[in-house]
């Protein structure tokens, strides 16, 4: 951790971000990569909306596409922030682990700080997971109504949301398993299960729609 | 297309690249996003190698990790180049489509240029697909031997390779279907099928290894 002078991940170029992920520091890692996958999913959704708007053939869905574009742009920005937040969440856990643990009081303070940081490190990827799940939920409609010239782009959007969702869930699970508070842990794990199951169904629906038209 | 003064995609920051994908121009689109997913997969593999090297617990696999790190770094750079190449391949098709088609000679030249550009636009994502497939092939071994503290990162690497592979295959298929040369078309589609089937098996193997340890 190099402190405040460090460049935000979202301001790094594609090459730098890759090298930062590849470095021997555990963060940024899979959590930030998952959040960026979701960002890309929404970027592709926004592109498909734009390629559908203003075309006579798709006149009937103009308003819907405009509204979807607004949503996609907002979510794209939100997930981009989660690229950095995920790494900050991980770093908070590392800081708590580094607290002194000699006296009973220190041990107690450290335990409390660690629990708090671990909860944060679970809740951040849960937000990523929820946003990627929302992306999967809007795709079947886009696949039905959007410009079919962008079929493969909609397919890649589904893949990015699926990868972002599942990757974020791994990070929620790992951190949830580290929580002392059993009720919070079970609550988080239950939401992971729901998001995974429903996300899988939505993804399969999207993939069928893409593959049947790629023959 | 704004010509040579345009910034290479790999030199854009994460936010700019997202906005460029989201723009009303069809490229960069899913093909470049898929190549960047593969880049991230190898970046995570490189990180896991680094987190495994130099640790006494993993002394037995030092040489293997060093060799894997070299491969991952090379592939990471290669896939990063494919982010830009994919968009160039798409733009070549657009250029060929824009050629004059009044006289018979023009029509013939345009047809030839379009076939050539379409083949290129299929072969570029095929390279992305092959590299992502190679990434999936090395992951089960890394999951067995790498530092298990980075379990979720290996899981996200698998997700990125899977998304990159499948996304690239969509782009190979779409372009292959546009080829006049039936033999080349069938050859490309056959390779897509093999990569998809074997890639799915490898991915499922990776995912089982991750999920069974996330309980």
mmCIF file of C-alpha atoms in Angstrom, chain A residues 9-31 33-34 36-37 39-44 46-48 50-51 69 76-77 80 83 149 151-153 155-156 159-160 162-164 166-171 173-174 177 196 203 207 210-211 213-215, chain B residues 9-31 33-34 36-37 39-44 46-48 50-51 69 76-77 80 83 149 151-153 155-156 159-160 162-164 166-171 173-174 177 196 203 207 210-211 213-215:
data_model
loop_
_atom_site.group_PDB
_atom_site.id
_atom_site.type_symbol
_atom_site.label_atom_id
_atom_site.label_comp_id
_atom_site.label_asym_id
_atom_site.label_seq_id
_atom_site.Cartn_x
_atom_site.Cartn_y
_atom_site.Cartn_z
ATOM 1 C CA UNK A 9 -7.089 1.772 -10.710
ATOM 2 C CA UNK A 10 -9.786 3.231 -12.941
ATOM 3 C CA UNK A 11 -7.321 5.889 -14.110
ATOM 4 C CA UNK A 12 -4.724 3.299 -15.137
ATOM 5 C CA UNK A 13 -4.459 2.338 -18.775
ATOM 6 C CA UNK A 14 -5.382 -1.199 -19.816
ATOM 7 C CA UNK A 15 -1.764 -2.299 -19.847
ATOM 8 C CA UNK A 16 -0.901 -0.783 -16.448
ATOM 9 C CA UNK A 17 -3.989 -2.271 -14.819
ATOM 10 C CA UNK A 18 -3.031 -5.700 -16.141
ATOM 11 C CA UNK A 19 0.499 -5.295 -14.752
ATOM 12 C CA UNK A 20 -0.883 -4.103 -11.412
ATOM 13 C CA UNK A 21 -3.110 -7.197 -11.200
ATOM 14 C CA UNK A 22 -0.151 -9.407 -12.177
ATOM 15 C CA UNK A 23 2.119 -7.909 -9.501
ATOM 16 C CA UNK A 24 3.040 -9.821 -6.355
ATOM 17 C CA UNK A 25 0.601 -7.749 -4.295
ATOM 18 C CA UNK A 26 -2.622 -9.714 -3.690
ATOM 19 C CA UNK A 27 -4.717 -6.614 -4.476
ATOM 20 C CA UNK A 28 -5.930 -5.678 -7.017
ATOM 21 C CA UNK A 29 -6.964 -9.240 -7.738
ATOM 22 C CA UNK A 30 -10.041 -11.161 -8.759
ATOM 23 C CA UNK A 31 -12.504 -8.826 -7.033
ATOM 24 C CA UNK A 33 -11.183 -7.817 -12.225
ATOM 25 C CA UNK A 34 -14.757 -9.041 -11.660
ATOM 26 C CA UNK A 36 -14.325 -4.407 -14.413
ATOM 27 C CA UNK A 37 -15.936 -7.309 -16.255
ATOM 28 C CA UNK A 39 -18.294 -2.460 -16.275
ATOM 29 C CA UNK A 40 -17.613 -3.890 -19.723
ATOM 30 C CA UNK A 41 -20.951 -5.691 -19.738
ATOM 31 C CA UNK A 42 -22.805 -2.417 -19.233
ATOM 32 C CA UNK A 43 -20.555 -0.644 -21.772
ATOM 33 C CA UNK A 44 -21.643 -3.215 -24.368
ATOM 34 C CA UNK A 46 -24.934 0.972 -23.818
ATOM 35 C CA UNK A 47 -23.373 0.454 -27.253
ATOM 36 C CA UNK A 48 -26.202 -1.852 -28.354
ATOM 37 C CA UNK A 50 -27.026 3.396 -29.214
ATOM 38 C CA UNK A 51 -26.864 1.118 -32.287
ATOM 39 C CA UNK A 69 -29.028 3.490 -22.125
ATOM 40 C CA UNK A 76 -21.095 1.325 -15.907
ATOM 41 C CA UNK A 77 -19.816 4.199 -13.765
ATOM 42 C CA UNK A 80 -16.000 1.195 -12.384
ATOM 43 C CA UNK A 83 -12.924 -1.758 -9.229
ATOM 44 C CA UNK A 149 -26.243 -6.636 -36.003
ATOM 45 C CA UNK A 151 -25.801 -9.987 -31.566
ATOM 46 C CA UNK A 152 -22.277 -11.044 -30.610
ATOM 47 C CA UNK A 153 -21.852 -7.891 -28.517
ATOM 48 C CA UNK A 155 -23.563 -12.280 -26.150
ATOM 49 C CA UNK A 156 -20.268 -10.918 -24.823
ATOM 50 C CA UNK A 159 -20.515 -13.452 -20.623
ATOM 51 C CA UNK A 160 -19.025 -10.428 -18.853
ATOM 52 C CA UNK A 162 -21.807 -13.874 -15.734
ATOM 53 C CA UNK A 163 -18.051 -13.783 -15.098
ATOM 54 C CA UNK A 164 -18.384 -10.615 -13.013
ATOM 55 C CA UNK A 166 -19.578 -15.418 -10.269
ATOM 56 C CA UNK A 167 -16.166 -13.847 -9.636
ATOM 57 C CA UNK A 168 -17.688 -11.382 -7.182
ATOM 58 C CA UNK A 169 -19.547 -14.220 -5.447
ATOM 59 C CA UNK A 170 -16.258 -16.082 -4.872
ATOM 60 C CA UNK A 171 -15.043 -12.986 -3.052
ATOM 61 C CA UNK A 173 -18.039 -16.237 0.025
ATOM 62 C CA UNK A 174 -14.360 -16.197 1.004
ATOM 63 C CA UNK A 177 -16.555 -17.538 5.737
ATOM 64 C CA UNK A 196 -25.828 -17.733 -8.411
ATOM 65 C CA UNK A 203 -27.262 -16.558 -18.426
ATOM 66 C CA UNK A 207 -26.678 -17.902 -24.316
ATOM 67 C CA UNK A 210 -27.249 -15.994 -28.997
ATOM 68 C CA UNK A 211 -26.216 -19.488 -30.081
ATOM 69 C CA UNK A 213 -28.957 -17.234 -34.065
ATOM 70 C CA UNK A 214 -25.270 -17.976 -34.711
ATOM 71 C CA UNK A 215 -25.955 -21.089 -36.809
ATOM 72 C CA UNK B 9 -7.108 1.030 -26.954
ATOM 73 C CA UNK B 10 -4.475 -0.547 -24.713
ATOM 74 C CA UNK B 11 -3.197 2.928 -23.845
ATOM 75 C CA UNK B 12 -6.646 4.122 -22.748
ATOM 76 C CA UNK B 13 -7.471 4.161 -19.068
ATOM 77 C CA UNK B 14 -10.148 1.810 -17.751
ATOM 78 C CA UNK B 15 -12.787 4.515 -17.795
ATOM 79 C CA UNK B 16 -11.970 5.742 -21.329
ATOM 80 C CA UNK B 17 -11.939 2.208 -22.723
ATOM 81 C CA UNK B 18 -15.380 1.592 -21.207
ATOM 82 C CA UNK B 19 -16.695 4.807 -22.763
ATOM 83 C CA UNK B 20 -15.151 3.907 -26.117
ATOM 84 C CA UNK B 21 -16.880 0.502 -26.026
ATOM 85 C CA UNK B 22 -20.151 2.192 -25.027
ATOM 86 C CA UNK B 23 -19.984 4.713 -27.897
ATOM 87 C CA UNK B 24 -22.229 4.446 -30.937
ATOM 88 C CA UNK B 25 -19.357 3.088 -33.033
ATOM 89 C CA UNK B 26 -19.655 -0.712 -33.363
ATOM 90 C CA UNK B 27 -15.912 -1.112 -32.701
ATOM 91 C CA UNK B 28 -14.424 -1.589 -30.193
ATOM 92 C CA UNK B 29 -17.063 -4.086 -29.182
ATOM 93 C CA UNK B 30 -17.328 -7.616 -27.899
ATOM 94 C CA UNK B 31 -14.197 -8.846 -29.685
ATOM 95 C CA UNK B 33 -13.689 -6.870 -24.628
ATOM 96 C CA UNK B 34 -13.157 -10.641 -24.959
ATOM 97 C CA UNK B 36 -9.138 -7.961 -22.552
ATOM 98 C CA UNK B 37 -10.896 -10.591 -20.450
ATOM 99 C CA UNK B 39 -5.504 -10.465 -20.669
ATOM 100 C CA UNK B 40 -6.946 -10.276 -17.152
ATOM 101 C CA UNK B 41 -7.020 -14.057 -16.883
ATOM 102 C CA UNK B 42 -3.277 -14.250 -17.535
ATOM 103 C CA UNK B 43 -2.628 -11.283 -15.217
ATOM 104 C CA UNK B 44 -4.292 -13.227 -12.399
ATOM 105 C CA UNK B 46 0.904 -14.285 -13.106
ATOM 106 C CA UNK B 47 -0.131 -12.893 -9.713
ATOM 107 C CA UNK B 48 -0.841 -16.379 -8.339
ATOM 108 C CA UNK B 50 4.234 -14.667 -7.796
ATOM 109 C CA UNK B 51 2.257 -15.348 -4.592
ATOM 110 C CA UNK B 69 4.943 -16.897 -14.790
ATOM 111 C CA UNK B 76 -0.879 -11.264 -21.169
ATOM 112 C CA UNK B 77 1.001 -8.968 -23.550
ATOM 113 C CA UNK B 80 -3.477 -7.046 -24.887
ATOM 114 C CA UNK B 83 -7.634 -5.864 -27.962
ATOM 115 C CA UNK B 149 -4.752 -18.086 -0.369
ATOM 116 C CA UNK B 151 -8.117 -19.512 -4.597
ATOM 117 C CA UNK B 152 -10.712 -16.935 -5.617
ATOM 118 C CA UNK B 153 -8.193 -15.259 -7.937
ATOM 119 C CA UNK B 155 -11.393 -18.937 -9.929
ATOM 120 C CA UNK B 156 -11.757 -15.486 -11.475
ATOM 121 C CA UNK B 159 -14.070 -17.143 -15.489
ATOM 122 C CA UNK B 160 -12.146 -14.580 -17.525
ATOM 123 C CA UNK B 162 -14.061 -18.829 -20.275
ATOM 124 C CA UNK B 163 -15.725 -15.491 -21.074
ATOM 125 C CA UNK B 164 -12.838 -14.495 -23.360
ATOM 126 C CA UNK B 166 -16.676 -17.925 -25.706
ATOM 127 C CA UNK B 167 -16.873 -14.223 -26.593
ATOM 128 C CA UNK B 168 -14.093 -14.615 -29.145
ATOM 129 C CA UNK B 169 -15.838 -17.676 -30.607
ATOM 130 C CA UNK B 170 -19.018 -15.633 -31.194
ATOM 131 C CA UNK B 171 -16.905 -13.272 -33.253
ATOM 132 C CA UNK B 173 -18.552 -17.629 -35.985
ATOM 133 C CA UNK B 174 -20.259 -14.406 -37.089
ATOM 134 C CA UNK B 177 -20.636 -17.295 -41.627
ATOM 135 C CA UNK B 196 -15.946 -24.646 -27.140
ATOM 136 C CA UNK B 203 -13.829 -24.698 -17.193
ATOM 137 C CA UNK B 207 -15.036 -24.388 -11.246
ATOM 138 C CA UNK B 210 -12.893 -23.698 -6.683
ATOM 139 C CA UNK B 211 -16.415 -24.292 -5.402
ATOM 140 C CA UNK B 213 -13.000 -25.406 -1.479
ATOM 141 C CA UNK B 214 -15.333 -22.451 -0.928
ATOM 142 C CA UNK B 215 -17.681 -24.316 1.414
#
